[in-house]
PDB file of C-alpha atoms and ligand atoms in Angstrom:
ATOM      1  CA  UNK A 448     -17.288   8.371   0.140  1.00 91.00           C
ATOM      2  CA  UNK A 449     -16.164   9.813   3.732  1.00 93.00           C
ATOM      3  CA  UNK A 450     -15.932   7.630   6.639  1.00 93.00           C
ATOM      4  CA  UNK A 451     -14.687   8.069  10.049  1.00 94.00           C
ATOM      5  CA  UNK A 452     -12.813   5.077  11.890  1.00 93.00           C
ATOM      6  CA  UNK A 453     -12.784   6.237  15.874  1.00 89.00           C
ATOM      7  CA  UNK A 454     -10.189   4.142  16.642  1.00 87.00           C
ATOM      8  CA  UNK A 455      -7.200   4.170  18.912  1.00 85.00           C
ATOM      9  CA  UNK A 456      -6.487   1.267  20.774  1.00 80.00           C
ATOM     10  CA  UNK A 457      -2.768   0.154  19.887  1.00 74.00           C
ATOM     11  CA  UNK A 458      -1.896   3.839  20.650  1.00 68.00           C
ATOM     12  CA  UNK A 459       1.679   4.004  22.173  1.00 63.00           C
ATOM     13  CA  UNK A 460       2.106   7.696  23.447  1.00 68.00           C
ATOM     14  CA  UNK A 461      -0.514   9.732  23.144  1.00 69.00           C
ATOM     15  CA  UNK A 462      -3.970   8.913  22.662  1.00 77.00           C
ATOM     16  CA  UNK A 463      -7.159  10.735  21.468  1.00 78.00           C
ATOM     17  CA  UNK A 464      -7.504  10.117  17.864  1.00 78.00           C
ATOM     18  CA  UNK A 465     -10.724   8.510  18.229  1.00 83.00           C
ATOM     19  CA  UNK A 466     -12.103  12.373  18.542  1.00 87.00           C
ATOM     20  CA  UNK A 467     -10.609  13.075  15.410  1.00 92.00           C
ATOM     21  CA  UNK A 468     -13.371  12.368  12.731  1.00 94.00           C
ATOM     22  CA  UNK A 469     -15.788  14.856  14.087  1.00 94.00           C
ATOM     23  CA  UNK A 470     -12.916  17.663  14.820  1.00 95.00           C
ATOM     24  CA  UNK A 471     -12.272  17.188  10.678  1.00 96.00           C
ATOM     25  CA  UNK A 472     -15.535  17.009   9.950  1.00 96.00           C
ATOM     26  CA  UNK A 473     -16.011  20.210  11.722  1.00 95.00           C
ATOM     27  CA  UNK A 474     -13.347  21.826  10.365  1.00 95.00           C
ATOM     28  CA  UNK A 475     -14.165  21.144   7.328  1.00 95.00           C
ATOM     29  CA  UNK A 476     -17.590  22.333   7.302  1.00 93.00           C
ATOM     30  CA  UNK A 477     -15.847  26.069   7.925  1.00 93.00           C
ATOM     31  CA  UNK A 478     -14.004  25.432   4.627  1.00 94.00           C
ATOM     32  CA  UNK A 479     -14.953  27.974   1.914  1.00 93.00           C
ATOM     33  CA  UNK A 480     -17.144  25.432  -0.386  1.00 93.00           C
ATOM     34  CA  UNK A 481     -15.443  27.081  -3.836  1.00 94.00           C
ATOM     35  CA  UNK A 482     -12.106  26.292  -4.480  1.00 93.00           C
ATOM     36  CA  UNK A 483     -10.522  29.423  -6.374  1.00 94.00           C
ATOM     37  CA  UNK A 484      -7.457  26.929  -7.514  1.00 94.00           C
ATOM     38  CA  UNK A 485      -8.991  24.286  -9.238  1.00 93.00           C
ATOM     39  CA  UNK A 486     -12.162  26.494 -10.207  1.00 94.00           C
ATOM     40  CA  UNK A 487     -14.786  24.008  -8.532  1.00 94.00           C
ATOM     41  CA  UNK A 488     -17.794  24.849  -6.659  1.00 94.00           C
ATOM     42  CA  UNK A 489     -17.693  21.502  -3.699  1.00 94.00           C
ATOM     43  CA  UNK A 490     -21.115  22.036  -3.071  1.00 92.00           C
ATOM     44  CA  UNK A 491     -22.139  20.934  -6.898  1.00 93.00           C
ATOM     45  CA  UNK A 492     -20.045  17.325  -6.263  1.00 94.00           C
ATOM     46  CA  UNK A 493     -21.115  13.785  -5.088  1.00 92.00           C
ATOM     47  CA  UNK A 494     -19.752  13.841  -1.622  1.00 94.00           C
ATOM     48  CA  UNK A 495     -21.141  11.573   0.932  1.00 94.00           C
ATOM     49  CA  UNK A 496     -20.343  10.949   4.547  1.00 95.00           C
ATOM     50  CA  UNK A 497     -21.446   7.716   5.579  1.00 95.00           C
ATOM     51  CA  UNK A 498     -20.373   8.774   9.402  1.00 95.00           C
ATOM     52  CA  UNK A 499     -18.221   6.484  11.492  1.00 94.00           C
ATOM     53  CA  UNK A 500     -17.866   2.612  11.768  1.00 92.00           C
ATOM     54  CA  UNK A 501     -19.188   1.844  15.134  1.00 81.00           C
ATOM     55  CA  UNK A 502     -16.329   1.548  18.014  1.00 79.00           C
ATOM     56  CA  UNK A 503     -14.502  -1.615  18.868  1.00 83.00           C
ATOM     57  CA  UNK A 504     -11.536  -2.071  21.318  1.00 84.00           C
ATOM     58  CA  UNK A 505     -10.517  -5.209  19.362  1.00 90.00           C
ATOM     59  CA  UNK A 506      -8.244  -4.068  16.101  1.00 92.00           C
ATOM     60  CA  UNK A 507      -8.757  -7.138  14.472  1.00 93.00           C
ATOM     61  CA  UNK A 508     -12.356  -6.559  14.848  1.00 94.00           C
ATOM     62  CA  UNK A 509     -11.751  -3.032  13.570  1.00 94.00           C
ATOM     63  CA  UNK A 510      -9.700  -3.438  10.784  1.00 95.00           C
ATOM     64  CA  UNK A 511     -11.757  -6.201   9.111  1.00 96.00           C
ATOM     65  CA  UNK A 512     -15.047  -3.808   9.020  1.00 96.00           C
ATOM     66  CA  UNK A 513     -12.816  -1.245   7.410  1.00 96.00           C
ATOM     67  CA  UNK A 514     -11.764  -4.116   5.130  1.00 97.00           C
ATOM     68  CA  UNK A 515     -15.383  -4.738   4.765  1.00 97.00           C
ATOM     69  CA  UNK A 516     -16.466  -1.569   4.320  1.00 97.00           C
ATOM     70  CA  UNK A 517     -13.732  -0.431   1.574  1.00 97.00           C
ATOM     71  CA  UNK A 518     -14.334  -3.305  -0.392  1.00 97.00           C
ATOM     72  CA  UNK A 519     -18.161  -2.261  -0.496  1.00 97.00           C
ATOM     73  CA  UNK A 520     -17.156   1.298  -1.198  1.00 97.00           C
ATOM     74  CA  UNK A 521     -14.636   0.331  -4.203  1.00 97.00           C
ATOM     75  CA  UNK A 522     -17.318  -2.435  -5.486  1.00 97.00           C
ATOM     76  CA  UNK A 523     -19.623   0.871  -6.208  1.00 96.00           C
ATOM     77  CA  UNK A 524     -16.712   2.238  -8.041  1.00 96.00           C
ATOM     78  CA  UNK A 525     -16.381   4.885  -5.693  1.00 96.00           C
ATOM     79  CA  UNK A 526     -13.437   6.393  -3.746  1.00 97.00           C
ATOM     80  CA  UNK A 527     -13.114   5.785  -0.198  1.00 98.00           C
ATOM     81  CA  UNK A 528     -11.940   8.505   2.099  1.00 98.00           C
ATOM     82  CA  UNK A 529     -10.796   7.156   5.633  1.00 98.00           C
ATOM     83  CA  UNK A 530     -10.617   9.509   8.340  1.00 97.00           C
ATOM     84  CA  UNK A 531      -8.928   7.937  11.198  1.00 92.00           C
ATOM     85  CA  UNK A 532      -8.570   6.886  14.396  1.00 90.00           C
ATOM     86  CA  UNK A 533      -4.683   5.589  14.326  1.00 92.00           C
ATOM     87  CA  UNK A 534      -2.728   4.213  11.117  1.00 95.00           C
ATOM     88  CA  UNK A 535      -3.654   0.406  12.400  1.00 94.00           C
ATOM     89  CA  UNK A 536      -6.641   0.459  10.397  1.00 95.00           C
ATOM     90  CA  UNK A 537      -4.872   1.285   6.792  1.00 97.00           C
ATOM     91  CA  UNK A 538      -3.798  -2.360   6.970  1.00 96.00           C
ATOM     92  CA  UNK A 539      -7.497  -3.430   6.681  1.00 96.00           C
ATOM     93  CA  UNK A 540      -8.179  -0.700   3.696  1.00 98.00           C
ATOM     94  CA  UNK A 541      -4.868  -1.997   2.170  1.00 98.00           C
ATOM     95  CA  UNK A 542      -6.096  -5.026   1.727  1.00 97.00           C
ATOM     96  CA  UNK A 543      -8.743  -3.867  -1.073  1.00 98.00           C
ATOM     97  CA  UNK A 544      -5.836  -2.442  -3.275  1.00 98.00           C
ATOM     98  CA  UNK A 545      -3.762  -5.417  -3.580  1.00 97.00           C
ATOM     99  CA  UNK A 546      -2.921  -3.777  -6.931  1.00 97.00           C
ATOM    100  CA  UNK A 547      -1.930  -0.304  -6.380  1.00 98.00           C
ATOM    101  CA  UNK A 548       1.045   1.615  -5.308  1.00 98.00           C
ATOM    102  CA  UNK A 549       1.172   2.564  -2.147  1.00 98.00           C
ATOM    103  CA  UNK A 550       2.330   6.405  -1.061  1.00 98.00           C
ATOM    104  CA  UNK A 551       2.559   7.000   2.864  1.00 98.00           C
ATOM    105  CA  UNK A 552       3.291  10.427   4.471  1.00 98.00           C
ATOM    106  CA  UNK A 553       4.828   9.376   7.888  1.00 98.00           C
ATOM    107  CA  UNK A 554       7.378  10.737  10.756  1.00 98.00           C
ATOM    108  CA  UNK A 555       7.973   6.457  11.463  1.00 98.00           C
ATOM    109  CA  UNK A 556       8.646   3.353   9.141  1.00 97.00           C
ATOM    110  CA  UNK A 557       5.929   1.213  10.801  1.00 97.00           C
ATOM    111  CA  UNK A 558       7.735  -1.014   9.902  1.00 97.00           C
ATOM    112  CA  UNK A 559       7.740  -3.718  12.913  1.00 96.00           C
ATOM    113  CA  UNK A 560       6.890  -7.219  12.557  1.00 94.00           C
ATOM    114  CA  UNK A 561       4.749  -6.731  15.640  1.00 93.00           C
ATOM    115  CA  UNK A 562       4.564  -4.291  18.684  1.00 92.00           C
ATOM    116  CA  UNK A 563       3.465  -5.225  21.773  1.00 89.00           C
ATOM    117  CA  UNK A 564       2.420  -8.469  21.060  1.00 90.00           C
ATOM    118  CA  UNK A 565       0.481  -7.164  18.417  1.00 92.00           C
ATOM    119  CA  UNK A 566       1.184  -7.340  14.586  1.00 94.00           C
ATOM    120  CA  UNK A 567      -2.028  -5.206  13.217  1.00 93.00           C
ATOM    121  CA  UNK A 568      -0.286  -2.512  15.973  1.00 92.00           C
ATOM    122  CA  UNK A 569      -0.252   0.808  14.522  1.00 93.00           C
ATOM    123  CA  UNK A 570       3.447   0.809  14.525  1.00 94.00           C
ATOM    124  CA  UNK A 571       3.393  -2.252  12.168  1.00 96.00           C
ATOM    125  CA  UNK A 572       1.288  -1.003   9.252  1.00 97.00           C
ATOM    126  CA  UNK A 573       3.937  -0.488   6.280  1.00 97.00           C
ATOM    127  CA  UNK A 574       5.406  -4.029   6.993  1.00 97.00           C
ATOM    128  CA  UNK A 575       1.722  -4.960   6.788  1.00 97.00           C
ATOM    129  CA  UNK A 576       1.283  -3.464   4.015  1.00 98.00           C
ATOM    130  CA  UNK A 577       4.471  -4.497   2.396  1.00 98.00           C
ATOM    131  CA  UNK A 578       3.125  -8.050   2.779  1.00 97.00           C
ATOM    132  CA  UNK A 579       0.034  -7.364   0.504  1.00 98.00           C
ATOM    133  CA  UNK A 580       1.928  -5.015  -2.370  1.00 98.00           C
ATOM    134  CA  UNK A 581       5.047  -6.739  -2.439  1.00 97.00           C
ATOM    135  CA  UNK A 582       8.338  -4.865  -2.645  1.00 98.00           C
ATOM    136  CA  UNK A 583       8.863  -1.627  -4.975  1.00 97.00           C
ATOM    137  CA  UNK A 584       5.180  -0.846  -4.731  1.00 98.00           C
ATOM    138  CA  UNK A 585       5.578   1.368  -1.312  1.00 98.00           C
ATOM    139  CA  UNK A 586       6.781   5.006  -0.989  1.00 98.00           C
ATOM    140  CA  UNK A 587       6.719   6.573   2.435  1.00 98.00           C
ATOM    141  CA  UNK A 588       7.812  10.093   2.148  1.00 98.00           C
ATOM    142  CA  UNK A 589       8.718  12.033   5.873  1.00 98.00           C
ATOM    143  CA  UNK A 590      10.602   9.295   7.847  1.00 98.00           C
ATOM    144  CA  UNK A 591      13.058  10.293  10.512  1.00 98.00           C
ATOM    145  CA  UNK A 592      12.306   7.583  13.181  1.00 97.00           C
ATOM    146  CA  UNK A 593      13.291   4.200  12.675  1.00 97.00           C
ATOM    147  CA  UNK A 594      14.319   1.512  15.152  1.00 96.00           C
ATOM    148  CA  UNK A 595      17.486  -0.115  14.616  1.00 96.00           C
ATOM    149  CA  UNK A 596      15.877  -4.072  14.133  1.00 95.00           C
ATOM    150  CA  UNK A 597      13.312  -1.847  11.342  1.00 96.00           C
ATOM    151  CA  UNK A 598      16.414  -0.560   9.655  1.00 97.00           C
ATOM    152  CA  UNK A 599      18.340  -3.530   9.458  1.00 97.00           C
ATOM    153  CA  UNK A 600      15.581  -5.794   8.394  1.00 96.00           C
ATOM    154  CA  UNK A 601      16.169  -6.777   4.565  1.00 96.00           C
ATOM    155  CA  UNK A 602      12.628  -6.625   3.846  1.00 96.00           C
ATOM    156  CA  UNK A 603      13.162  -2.780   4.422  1.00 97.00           C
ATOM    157  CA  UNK A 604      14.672  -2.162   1.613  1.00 97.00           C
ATOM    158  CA  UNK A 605      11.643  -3.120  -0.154  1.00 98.00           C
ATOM    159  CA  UNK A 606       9.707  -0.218   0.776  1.00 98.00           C
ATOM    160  CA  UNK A 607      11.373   3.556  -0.391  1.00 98.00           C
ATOM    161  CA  UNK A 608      12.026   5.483   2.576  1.00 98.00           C
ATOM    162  CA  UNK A 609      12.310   8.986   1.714  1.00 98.00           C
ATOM    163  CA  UNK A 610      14.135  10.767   4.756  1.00 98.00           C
ATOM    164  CA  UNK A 611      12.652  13.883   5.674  1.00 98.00           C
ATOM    165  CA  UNK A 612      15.858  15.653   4.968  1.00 98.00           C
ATOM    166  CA  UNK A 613      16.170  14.318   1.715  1.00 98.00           C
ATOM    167  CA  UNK A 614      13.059  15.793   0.982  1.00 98.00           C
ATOM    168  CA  UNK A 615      14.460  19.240   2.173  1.00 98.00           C
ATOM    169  CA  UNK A 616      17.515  18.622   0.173  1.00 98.00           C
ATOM    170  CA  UNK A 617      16.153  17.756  -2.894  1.00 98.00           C
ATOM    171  CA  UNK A 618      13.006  19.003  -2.497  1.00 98.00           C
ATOM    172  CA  UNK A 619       9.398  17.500  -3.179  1.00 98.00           C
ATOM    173  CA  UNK A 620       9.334  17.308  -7.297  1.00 98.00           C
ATOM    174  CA  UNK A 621      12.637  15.101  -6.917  1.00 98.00           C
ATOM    175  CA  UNK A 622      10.182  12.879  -4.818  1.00 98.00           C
ATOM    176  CA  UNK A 623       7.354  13.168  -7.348  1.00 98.00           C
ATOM    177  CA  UNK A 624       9.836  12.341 -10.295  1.00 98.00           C
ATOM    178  CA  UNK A 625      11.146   9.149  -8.773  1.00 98.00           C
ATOM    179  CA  UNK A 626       8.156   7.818  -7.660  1.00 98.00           C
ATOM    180  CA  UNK A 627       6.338   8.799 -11.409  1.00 98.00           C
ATOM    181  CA  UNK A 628       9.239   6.228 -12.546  1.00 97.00           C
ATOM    182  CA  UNK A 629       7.260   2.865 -10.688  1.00 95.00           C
ATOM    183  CA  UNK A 630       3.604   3.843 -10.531  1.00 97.00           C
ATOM    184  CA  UNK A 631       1.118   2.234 -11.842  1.00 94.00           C
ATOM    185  CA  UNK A 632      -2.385   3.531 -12.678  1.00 96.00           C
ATOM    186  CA  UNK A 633      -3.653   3.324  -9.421  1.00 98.00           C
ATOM    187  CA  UNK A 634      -2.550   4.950  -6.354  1.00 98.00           C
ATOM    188  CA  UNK A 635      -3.457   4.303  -2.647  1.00 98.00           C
ATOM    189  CA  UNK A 636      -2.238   7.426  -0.642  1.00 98.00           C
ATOM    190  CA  UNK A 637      -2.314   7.367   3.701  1.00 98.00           C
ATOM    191  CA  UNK A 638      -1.462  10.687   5.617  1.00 98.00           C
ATOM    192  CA  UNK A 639      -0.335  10.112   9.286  1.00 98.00           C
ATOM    193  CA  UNK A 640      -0.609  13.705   9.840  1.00 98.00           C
ATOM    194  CA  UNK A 641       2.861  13.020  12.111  1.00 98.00           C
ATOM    195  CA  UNK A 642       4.616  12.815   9.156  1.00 98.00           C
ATOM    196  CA  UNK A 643       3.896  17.031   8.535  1.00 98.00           C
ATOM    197  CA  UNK A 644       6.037  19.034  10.724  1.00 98.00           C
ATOM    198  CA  UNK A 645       4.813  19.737  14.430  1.00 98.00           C
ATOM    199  CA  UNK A 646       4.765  23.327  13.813  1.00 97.00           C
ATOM    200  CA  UNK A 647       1.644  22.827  11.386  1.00 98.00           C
ATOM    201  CA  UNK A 648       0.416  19.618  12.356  1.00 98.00           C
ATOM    202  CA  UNK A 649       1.112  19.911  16.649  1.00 97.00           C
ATOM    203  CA  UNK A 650      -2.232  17.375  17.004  1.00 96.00           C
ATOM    204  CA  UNK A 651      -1.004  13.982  17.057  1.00 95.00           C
ATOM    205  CA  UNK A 652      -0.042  11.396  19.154  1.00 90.00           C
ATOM    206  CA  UNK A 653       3.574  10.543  18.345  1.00 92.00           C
ATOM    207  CA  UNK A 654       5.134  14.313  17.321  1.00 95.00           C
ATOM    208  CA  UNK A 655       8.585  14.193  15.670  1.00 98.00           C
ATOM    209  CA  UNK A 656      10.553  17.076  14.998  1.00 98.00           C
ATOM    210  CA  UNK A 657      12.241  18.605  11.485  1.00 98.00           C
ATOM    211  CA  UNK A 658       8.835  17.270   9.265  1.00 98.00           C
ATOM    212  CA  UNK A 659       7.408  17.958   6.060  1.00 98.00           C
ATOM    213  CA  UNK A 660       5.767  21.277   5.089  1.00 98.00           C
ATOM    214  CA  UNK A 661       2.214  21.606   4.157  1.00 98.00           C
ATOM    215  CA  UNK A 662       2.938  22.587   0.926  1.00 98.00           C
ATOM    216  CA  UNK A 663       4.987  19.288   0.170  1.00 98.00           C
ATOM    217  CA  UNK A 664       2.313  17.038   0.916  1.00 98.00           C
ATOM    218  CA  UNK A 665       0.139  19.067  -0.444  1.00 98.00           C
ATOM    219  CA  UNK A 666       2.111  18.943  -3.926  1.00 98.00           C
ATOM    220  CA  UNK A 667       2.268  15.399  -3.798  1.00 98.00           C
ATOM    221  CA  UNK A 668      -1.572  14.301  -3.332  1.00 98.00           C
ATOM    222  CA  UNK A 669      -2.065  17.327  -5.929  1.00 97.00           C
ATOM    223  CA  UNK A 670       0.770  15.803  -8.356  1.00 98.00           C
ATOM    224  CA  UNK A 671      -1.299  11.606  -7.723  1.00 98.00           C
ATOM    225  CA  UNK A 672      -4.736  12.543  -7.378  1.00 97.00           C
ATOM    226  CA  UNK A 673      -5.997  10.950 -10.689  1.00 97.00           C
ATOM    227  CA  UNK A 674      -4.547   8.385  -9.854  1.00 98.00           C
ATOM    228  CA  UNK A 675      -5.619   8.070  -6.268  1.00 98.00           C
ATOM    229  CA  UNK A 676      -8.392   5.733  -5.411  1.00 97.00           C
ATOM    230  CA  UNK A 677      -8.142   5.567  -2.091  1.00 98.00           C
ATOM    231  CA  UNK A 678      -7.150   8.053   0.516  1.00 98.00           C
ATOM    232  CA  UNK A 679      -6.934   8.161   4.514  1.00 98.00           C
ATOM    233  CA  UNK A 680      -5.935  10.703   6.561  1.00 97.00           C
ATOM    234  CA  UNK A 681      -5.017   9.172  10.164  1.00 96.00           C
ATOM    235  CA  UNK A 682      -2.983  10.068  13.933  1.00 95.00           C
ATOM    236  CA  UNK A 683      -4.756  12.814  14.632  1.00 95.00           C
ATOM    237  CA  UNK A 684      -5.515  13.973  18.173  1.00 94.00           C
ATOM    238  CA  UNK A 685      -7.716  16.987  18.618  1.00 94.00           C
ATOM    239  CA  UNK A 686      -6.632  17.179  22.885  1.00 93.00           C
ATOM    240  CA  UNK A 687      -2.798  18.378  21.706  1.00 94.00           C
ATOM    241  CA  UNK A 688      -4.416  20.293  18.635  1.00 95.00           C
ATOM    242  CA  UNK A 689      -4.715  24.266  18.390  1.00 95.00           C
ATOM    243  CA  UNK A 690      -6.929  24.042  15.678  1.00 95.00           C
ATOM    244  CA  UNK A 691      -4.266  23.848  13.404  1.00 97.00           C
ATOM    245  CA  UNK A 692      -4.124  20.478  12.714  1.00 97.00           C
ATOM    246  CA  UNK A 693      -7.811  19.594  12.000  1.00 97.00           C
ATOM    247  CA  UNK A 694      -7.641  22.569   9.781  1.00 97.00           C
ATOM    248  CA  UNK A 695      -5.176  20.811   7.882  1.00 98.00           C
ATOM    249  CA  UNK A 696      -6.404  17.823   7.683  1.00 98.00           C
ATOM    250  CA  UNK A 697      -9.548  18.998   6.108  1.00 97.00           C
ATOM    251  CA  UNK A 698      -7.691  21.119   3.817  1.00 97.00           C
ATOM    252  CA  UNK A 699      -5.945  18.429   2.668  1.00 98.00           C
ATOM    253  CA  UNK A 700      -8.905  16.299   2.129  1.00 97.00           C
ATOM    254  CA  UNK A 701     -10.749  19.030   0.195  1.00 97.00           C
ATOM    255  CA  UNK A 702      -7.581  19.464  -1.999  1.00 97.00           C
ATOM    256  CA  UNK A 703      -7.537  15.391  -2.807  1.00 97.00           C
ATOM    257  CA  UNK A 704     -11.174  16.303  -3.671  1.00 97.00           C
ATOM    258  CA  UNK A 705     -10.783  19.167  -5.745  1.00 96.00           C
ATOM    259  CA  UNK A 706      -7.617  18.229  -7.553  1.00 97.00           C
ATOM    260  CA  UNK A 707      -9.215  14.770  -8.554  1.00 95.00           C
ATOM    261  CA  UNK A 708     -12.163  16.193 -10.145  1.00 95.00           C
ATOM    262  CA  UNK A 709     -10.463  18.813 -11.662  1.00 94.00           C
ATOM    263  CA  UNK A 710      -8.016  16.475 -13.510  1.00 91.00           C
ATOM    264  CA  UNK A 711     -11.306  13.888 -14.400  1.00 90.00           C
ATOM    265  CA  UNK A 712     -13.189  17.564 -15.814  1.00 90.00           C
ATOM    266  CA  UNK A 713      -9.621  17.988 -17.735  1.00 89.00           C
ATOM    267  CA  UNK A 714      -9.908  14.754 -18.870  1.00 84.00           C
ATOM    268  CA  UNK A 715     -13.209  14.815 -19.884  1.00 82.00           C
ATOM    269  CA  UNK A 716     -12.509  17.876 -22.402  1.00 79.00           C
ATOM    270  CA  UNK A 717      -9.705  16.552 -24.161  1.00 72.00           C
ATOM    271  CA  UNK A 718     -11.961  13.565 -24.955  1.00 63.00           C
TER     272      UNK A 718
HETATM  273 MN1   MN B 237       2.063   5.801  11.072  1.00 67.64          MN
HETATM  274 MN1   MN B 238       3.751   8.198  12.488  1.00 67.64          MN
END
C-alpha cells in the first residue's frame, strides 16, 4: 500500500519535499514493469496507491493521520509504503511498530530532543523514535552530521550509529552482519534519501557530503526485505533534483517490492 505524505513544514534548509510524491510516482511509472533480478513481472502484483494524505501545516496534525492511516494499513495485514514529505512524519508511522527494529538510512542523527521549539521537528525523529523502540532496537546507517549536545547525550548510545566512513571501511555486509545479530522478525526500514551520497541523490533539502552509494542501500533493504513491514522513503526535493534522485527513489521502492515478494515466492516453495 503506497501513500504519499506532502509534507514539509519543520523544513530547516531547503524546502520542496512536499512535490516529492508525484515526482516518484512519476518516475516510477517509467520503470521497466519486469524485474530481470528477482524474475517478477510488477504488473502481476497487488500494488495499490491510495494517493496522498491531504495537506496540513500543523505536524502534529500530520503525523497523527499518518499514525492513523498506518495503523489501518497494518490492521489489513498489508505493508505500508510512505513516500514523504520530510522525515517528521516517520515518528507518527513509528508508532504502529512499537515492536520492530528500526533501520534508518540518514546523513543526520535526528537525534534532538526538540528543534525549534518543536519536538515532532524533522530533526528530532530517531530520538522520537528511540522513545517508542527502546534502546538496541535502532540502526541508522550513513551518519556524518551530529551536533555536539546529540553526541554527548547518553541516550545516544542507545541507537547504533553507523558512520558513513565506517561503512566505506568495512563495507556494507559488515553492517548487515551486525545488525542480523539483534533483529527481530520484523523490520521497519526509513530512507532519508540525504543519507545516499549527493552525487546520486543531489535532490534533497539538507545535502551532506562523502554518503552512501546506491548500491549499499540498495544491499541492505535487499538483505531485510522479508522482514520489512514497513518502509518510507522521505527528504526528497524535486526543485534541487536532476532527475536523478526521483529515479532513485523509485528504484529503490520497486527493489523493496521485488525483493520482498521474491523471498515470500522462495518461501512459498520450500513449504
Ligand atoms: Mn532525517
Ligand atoms: Mn537527513
Amino acid at each position: 500500500m503506497i501513500f504519499g505524505v506532502p509534507f514539509d513544514g519543520t523544513s530547516s534548509f531547503r524546502k520542496g519535499s512536499s512535490l516529492a510524491p508525484d515526482s516518484v510516482r512519476k518516475a516510477y511509472t517509467n520503470l521497466e514493469s519486469f524485474d530481470v533480478y528477482h524474475n517478477i513481472d510488477f504488473s502481476k502484483l497487488k500494488i495499490c496507491d491510495l494517493g496522498d494524505l491531504f495537506e496540513s501545516e500543523d505536524v502534529k496534525e500530520v503525523t497523527g493521520n499518518v499514525r492513523e492511516v498506518v495503523s489501518m494499513i497494518r490492521s489489513d495485514n498489508k505493508i505500508p509504503i510512505m513516500i514523504g514529505g520530510e522525515h517528521s512524519i516517520t515518528s507518527g508511522s513509528i508508532s504502529c511498530f512499537k515492536d520492530s527494529t528500526m533501520i534508518i538510512i540518514d546523513a543526520h542523527s535526528d537525534f534532538r530532543d526538540e528543534y525549534m521549539g518543536n519536538p515532532l521537528n524533522h530533526a528530532c525523529v530517531t530520538r522520537r523514535s528511540l522513545e517508542v523502540l527502546g534502546p538496541g532496537k535502532i540502526f541508522s546507517v550513513g551518519t556524518r552530521s551530529v551536533s555536539r549536545e546529540e553526541f554527548e547525550s547518553p541516550e545516544f548510545r542507545k541507537v547504533r550509529f553507523f558512520y558513513s566512513d565506517e561503512v566505506r571501511e568495512k563495507g556494507i555486509q559488515s553492517v548487515i552482519k551486525e545488525i542480523e545479530q539483534s533483529v527481530g522478525s520484523s523490520v521497519y526500514f526509513s530512507i532519508d534519501m540525504d543519507g545516499i551520497d549527493p552525487a546520486y541523490a543531489p535532490g534533497v533539502g539538507t545535502p551532506e557530503p562523502f554518503g552512501l552509494t546506491d548500491v549499499d542501500v540498495r544491499e541492505l533493504v535487499r538483505h531485510f526485505a522479508s522482514k520489512i513491514d514497513g518502509f518510507d522513503i522521505l527528504e526528497f526535493t524535486p526543485v534541487y533534483d536532476n532527475g536523478n534522485t526521483s529515479m532513485l527513489a523509485a528504484k529503490l521502492i520497486q527493489e523493496f517490492i521485488g525483493s520482498r515478494e521474491s523471498s515470500r515466492l522462495r518461501h512459498h516453495k520450500k513449504k
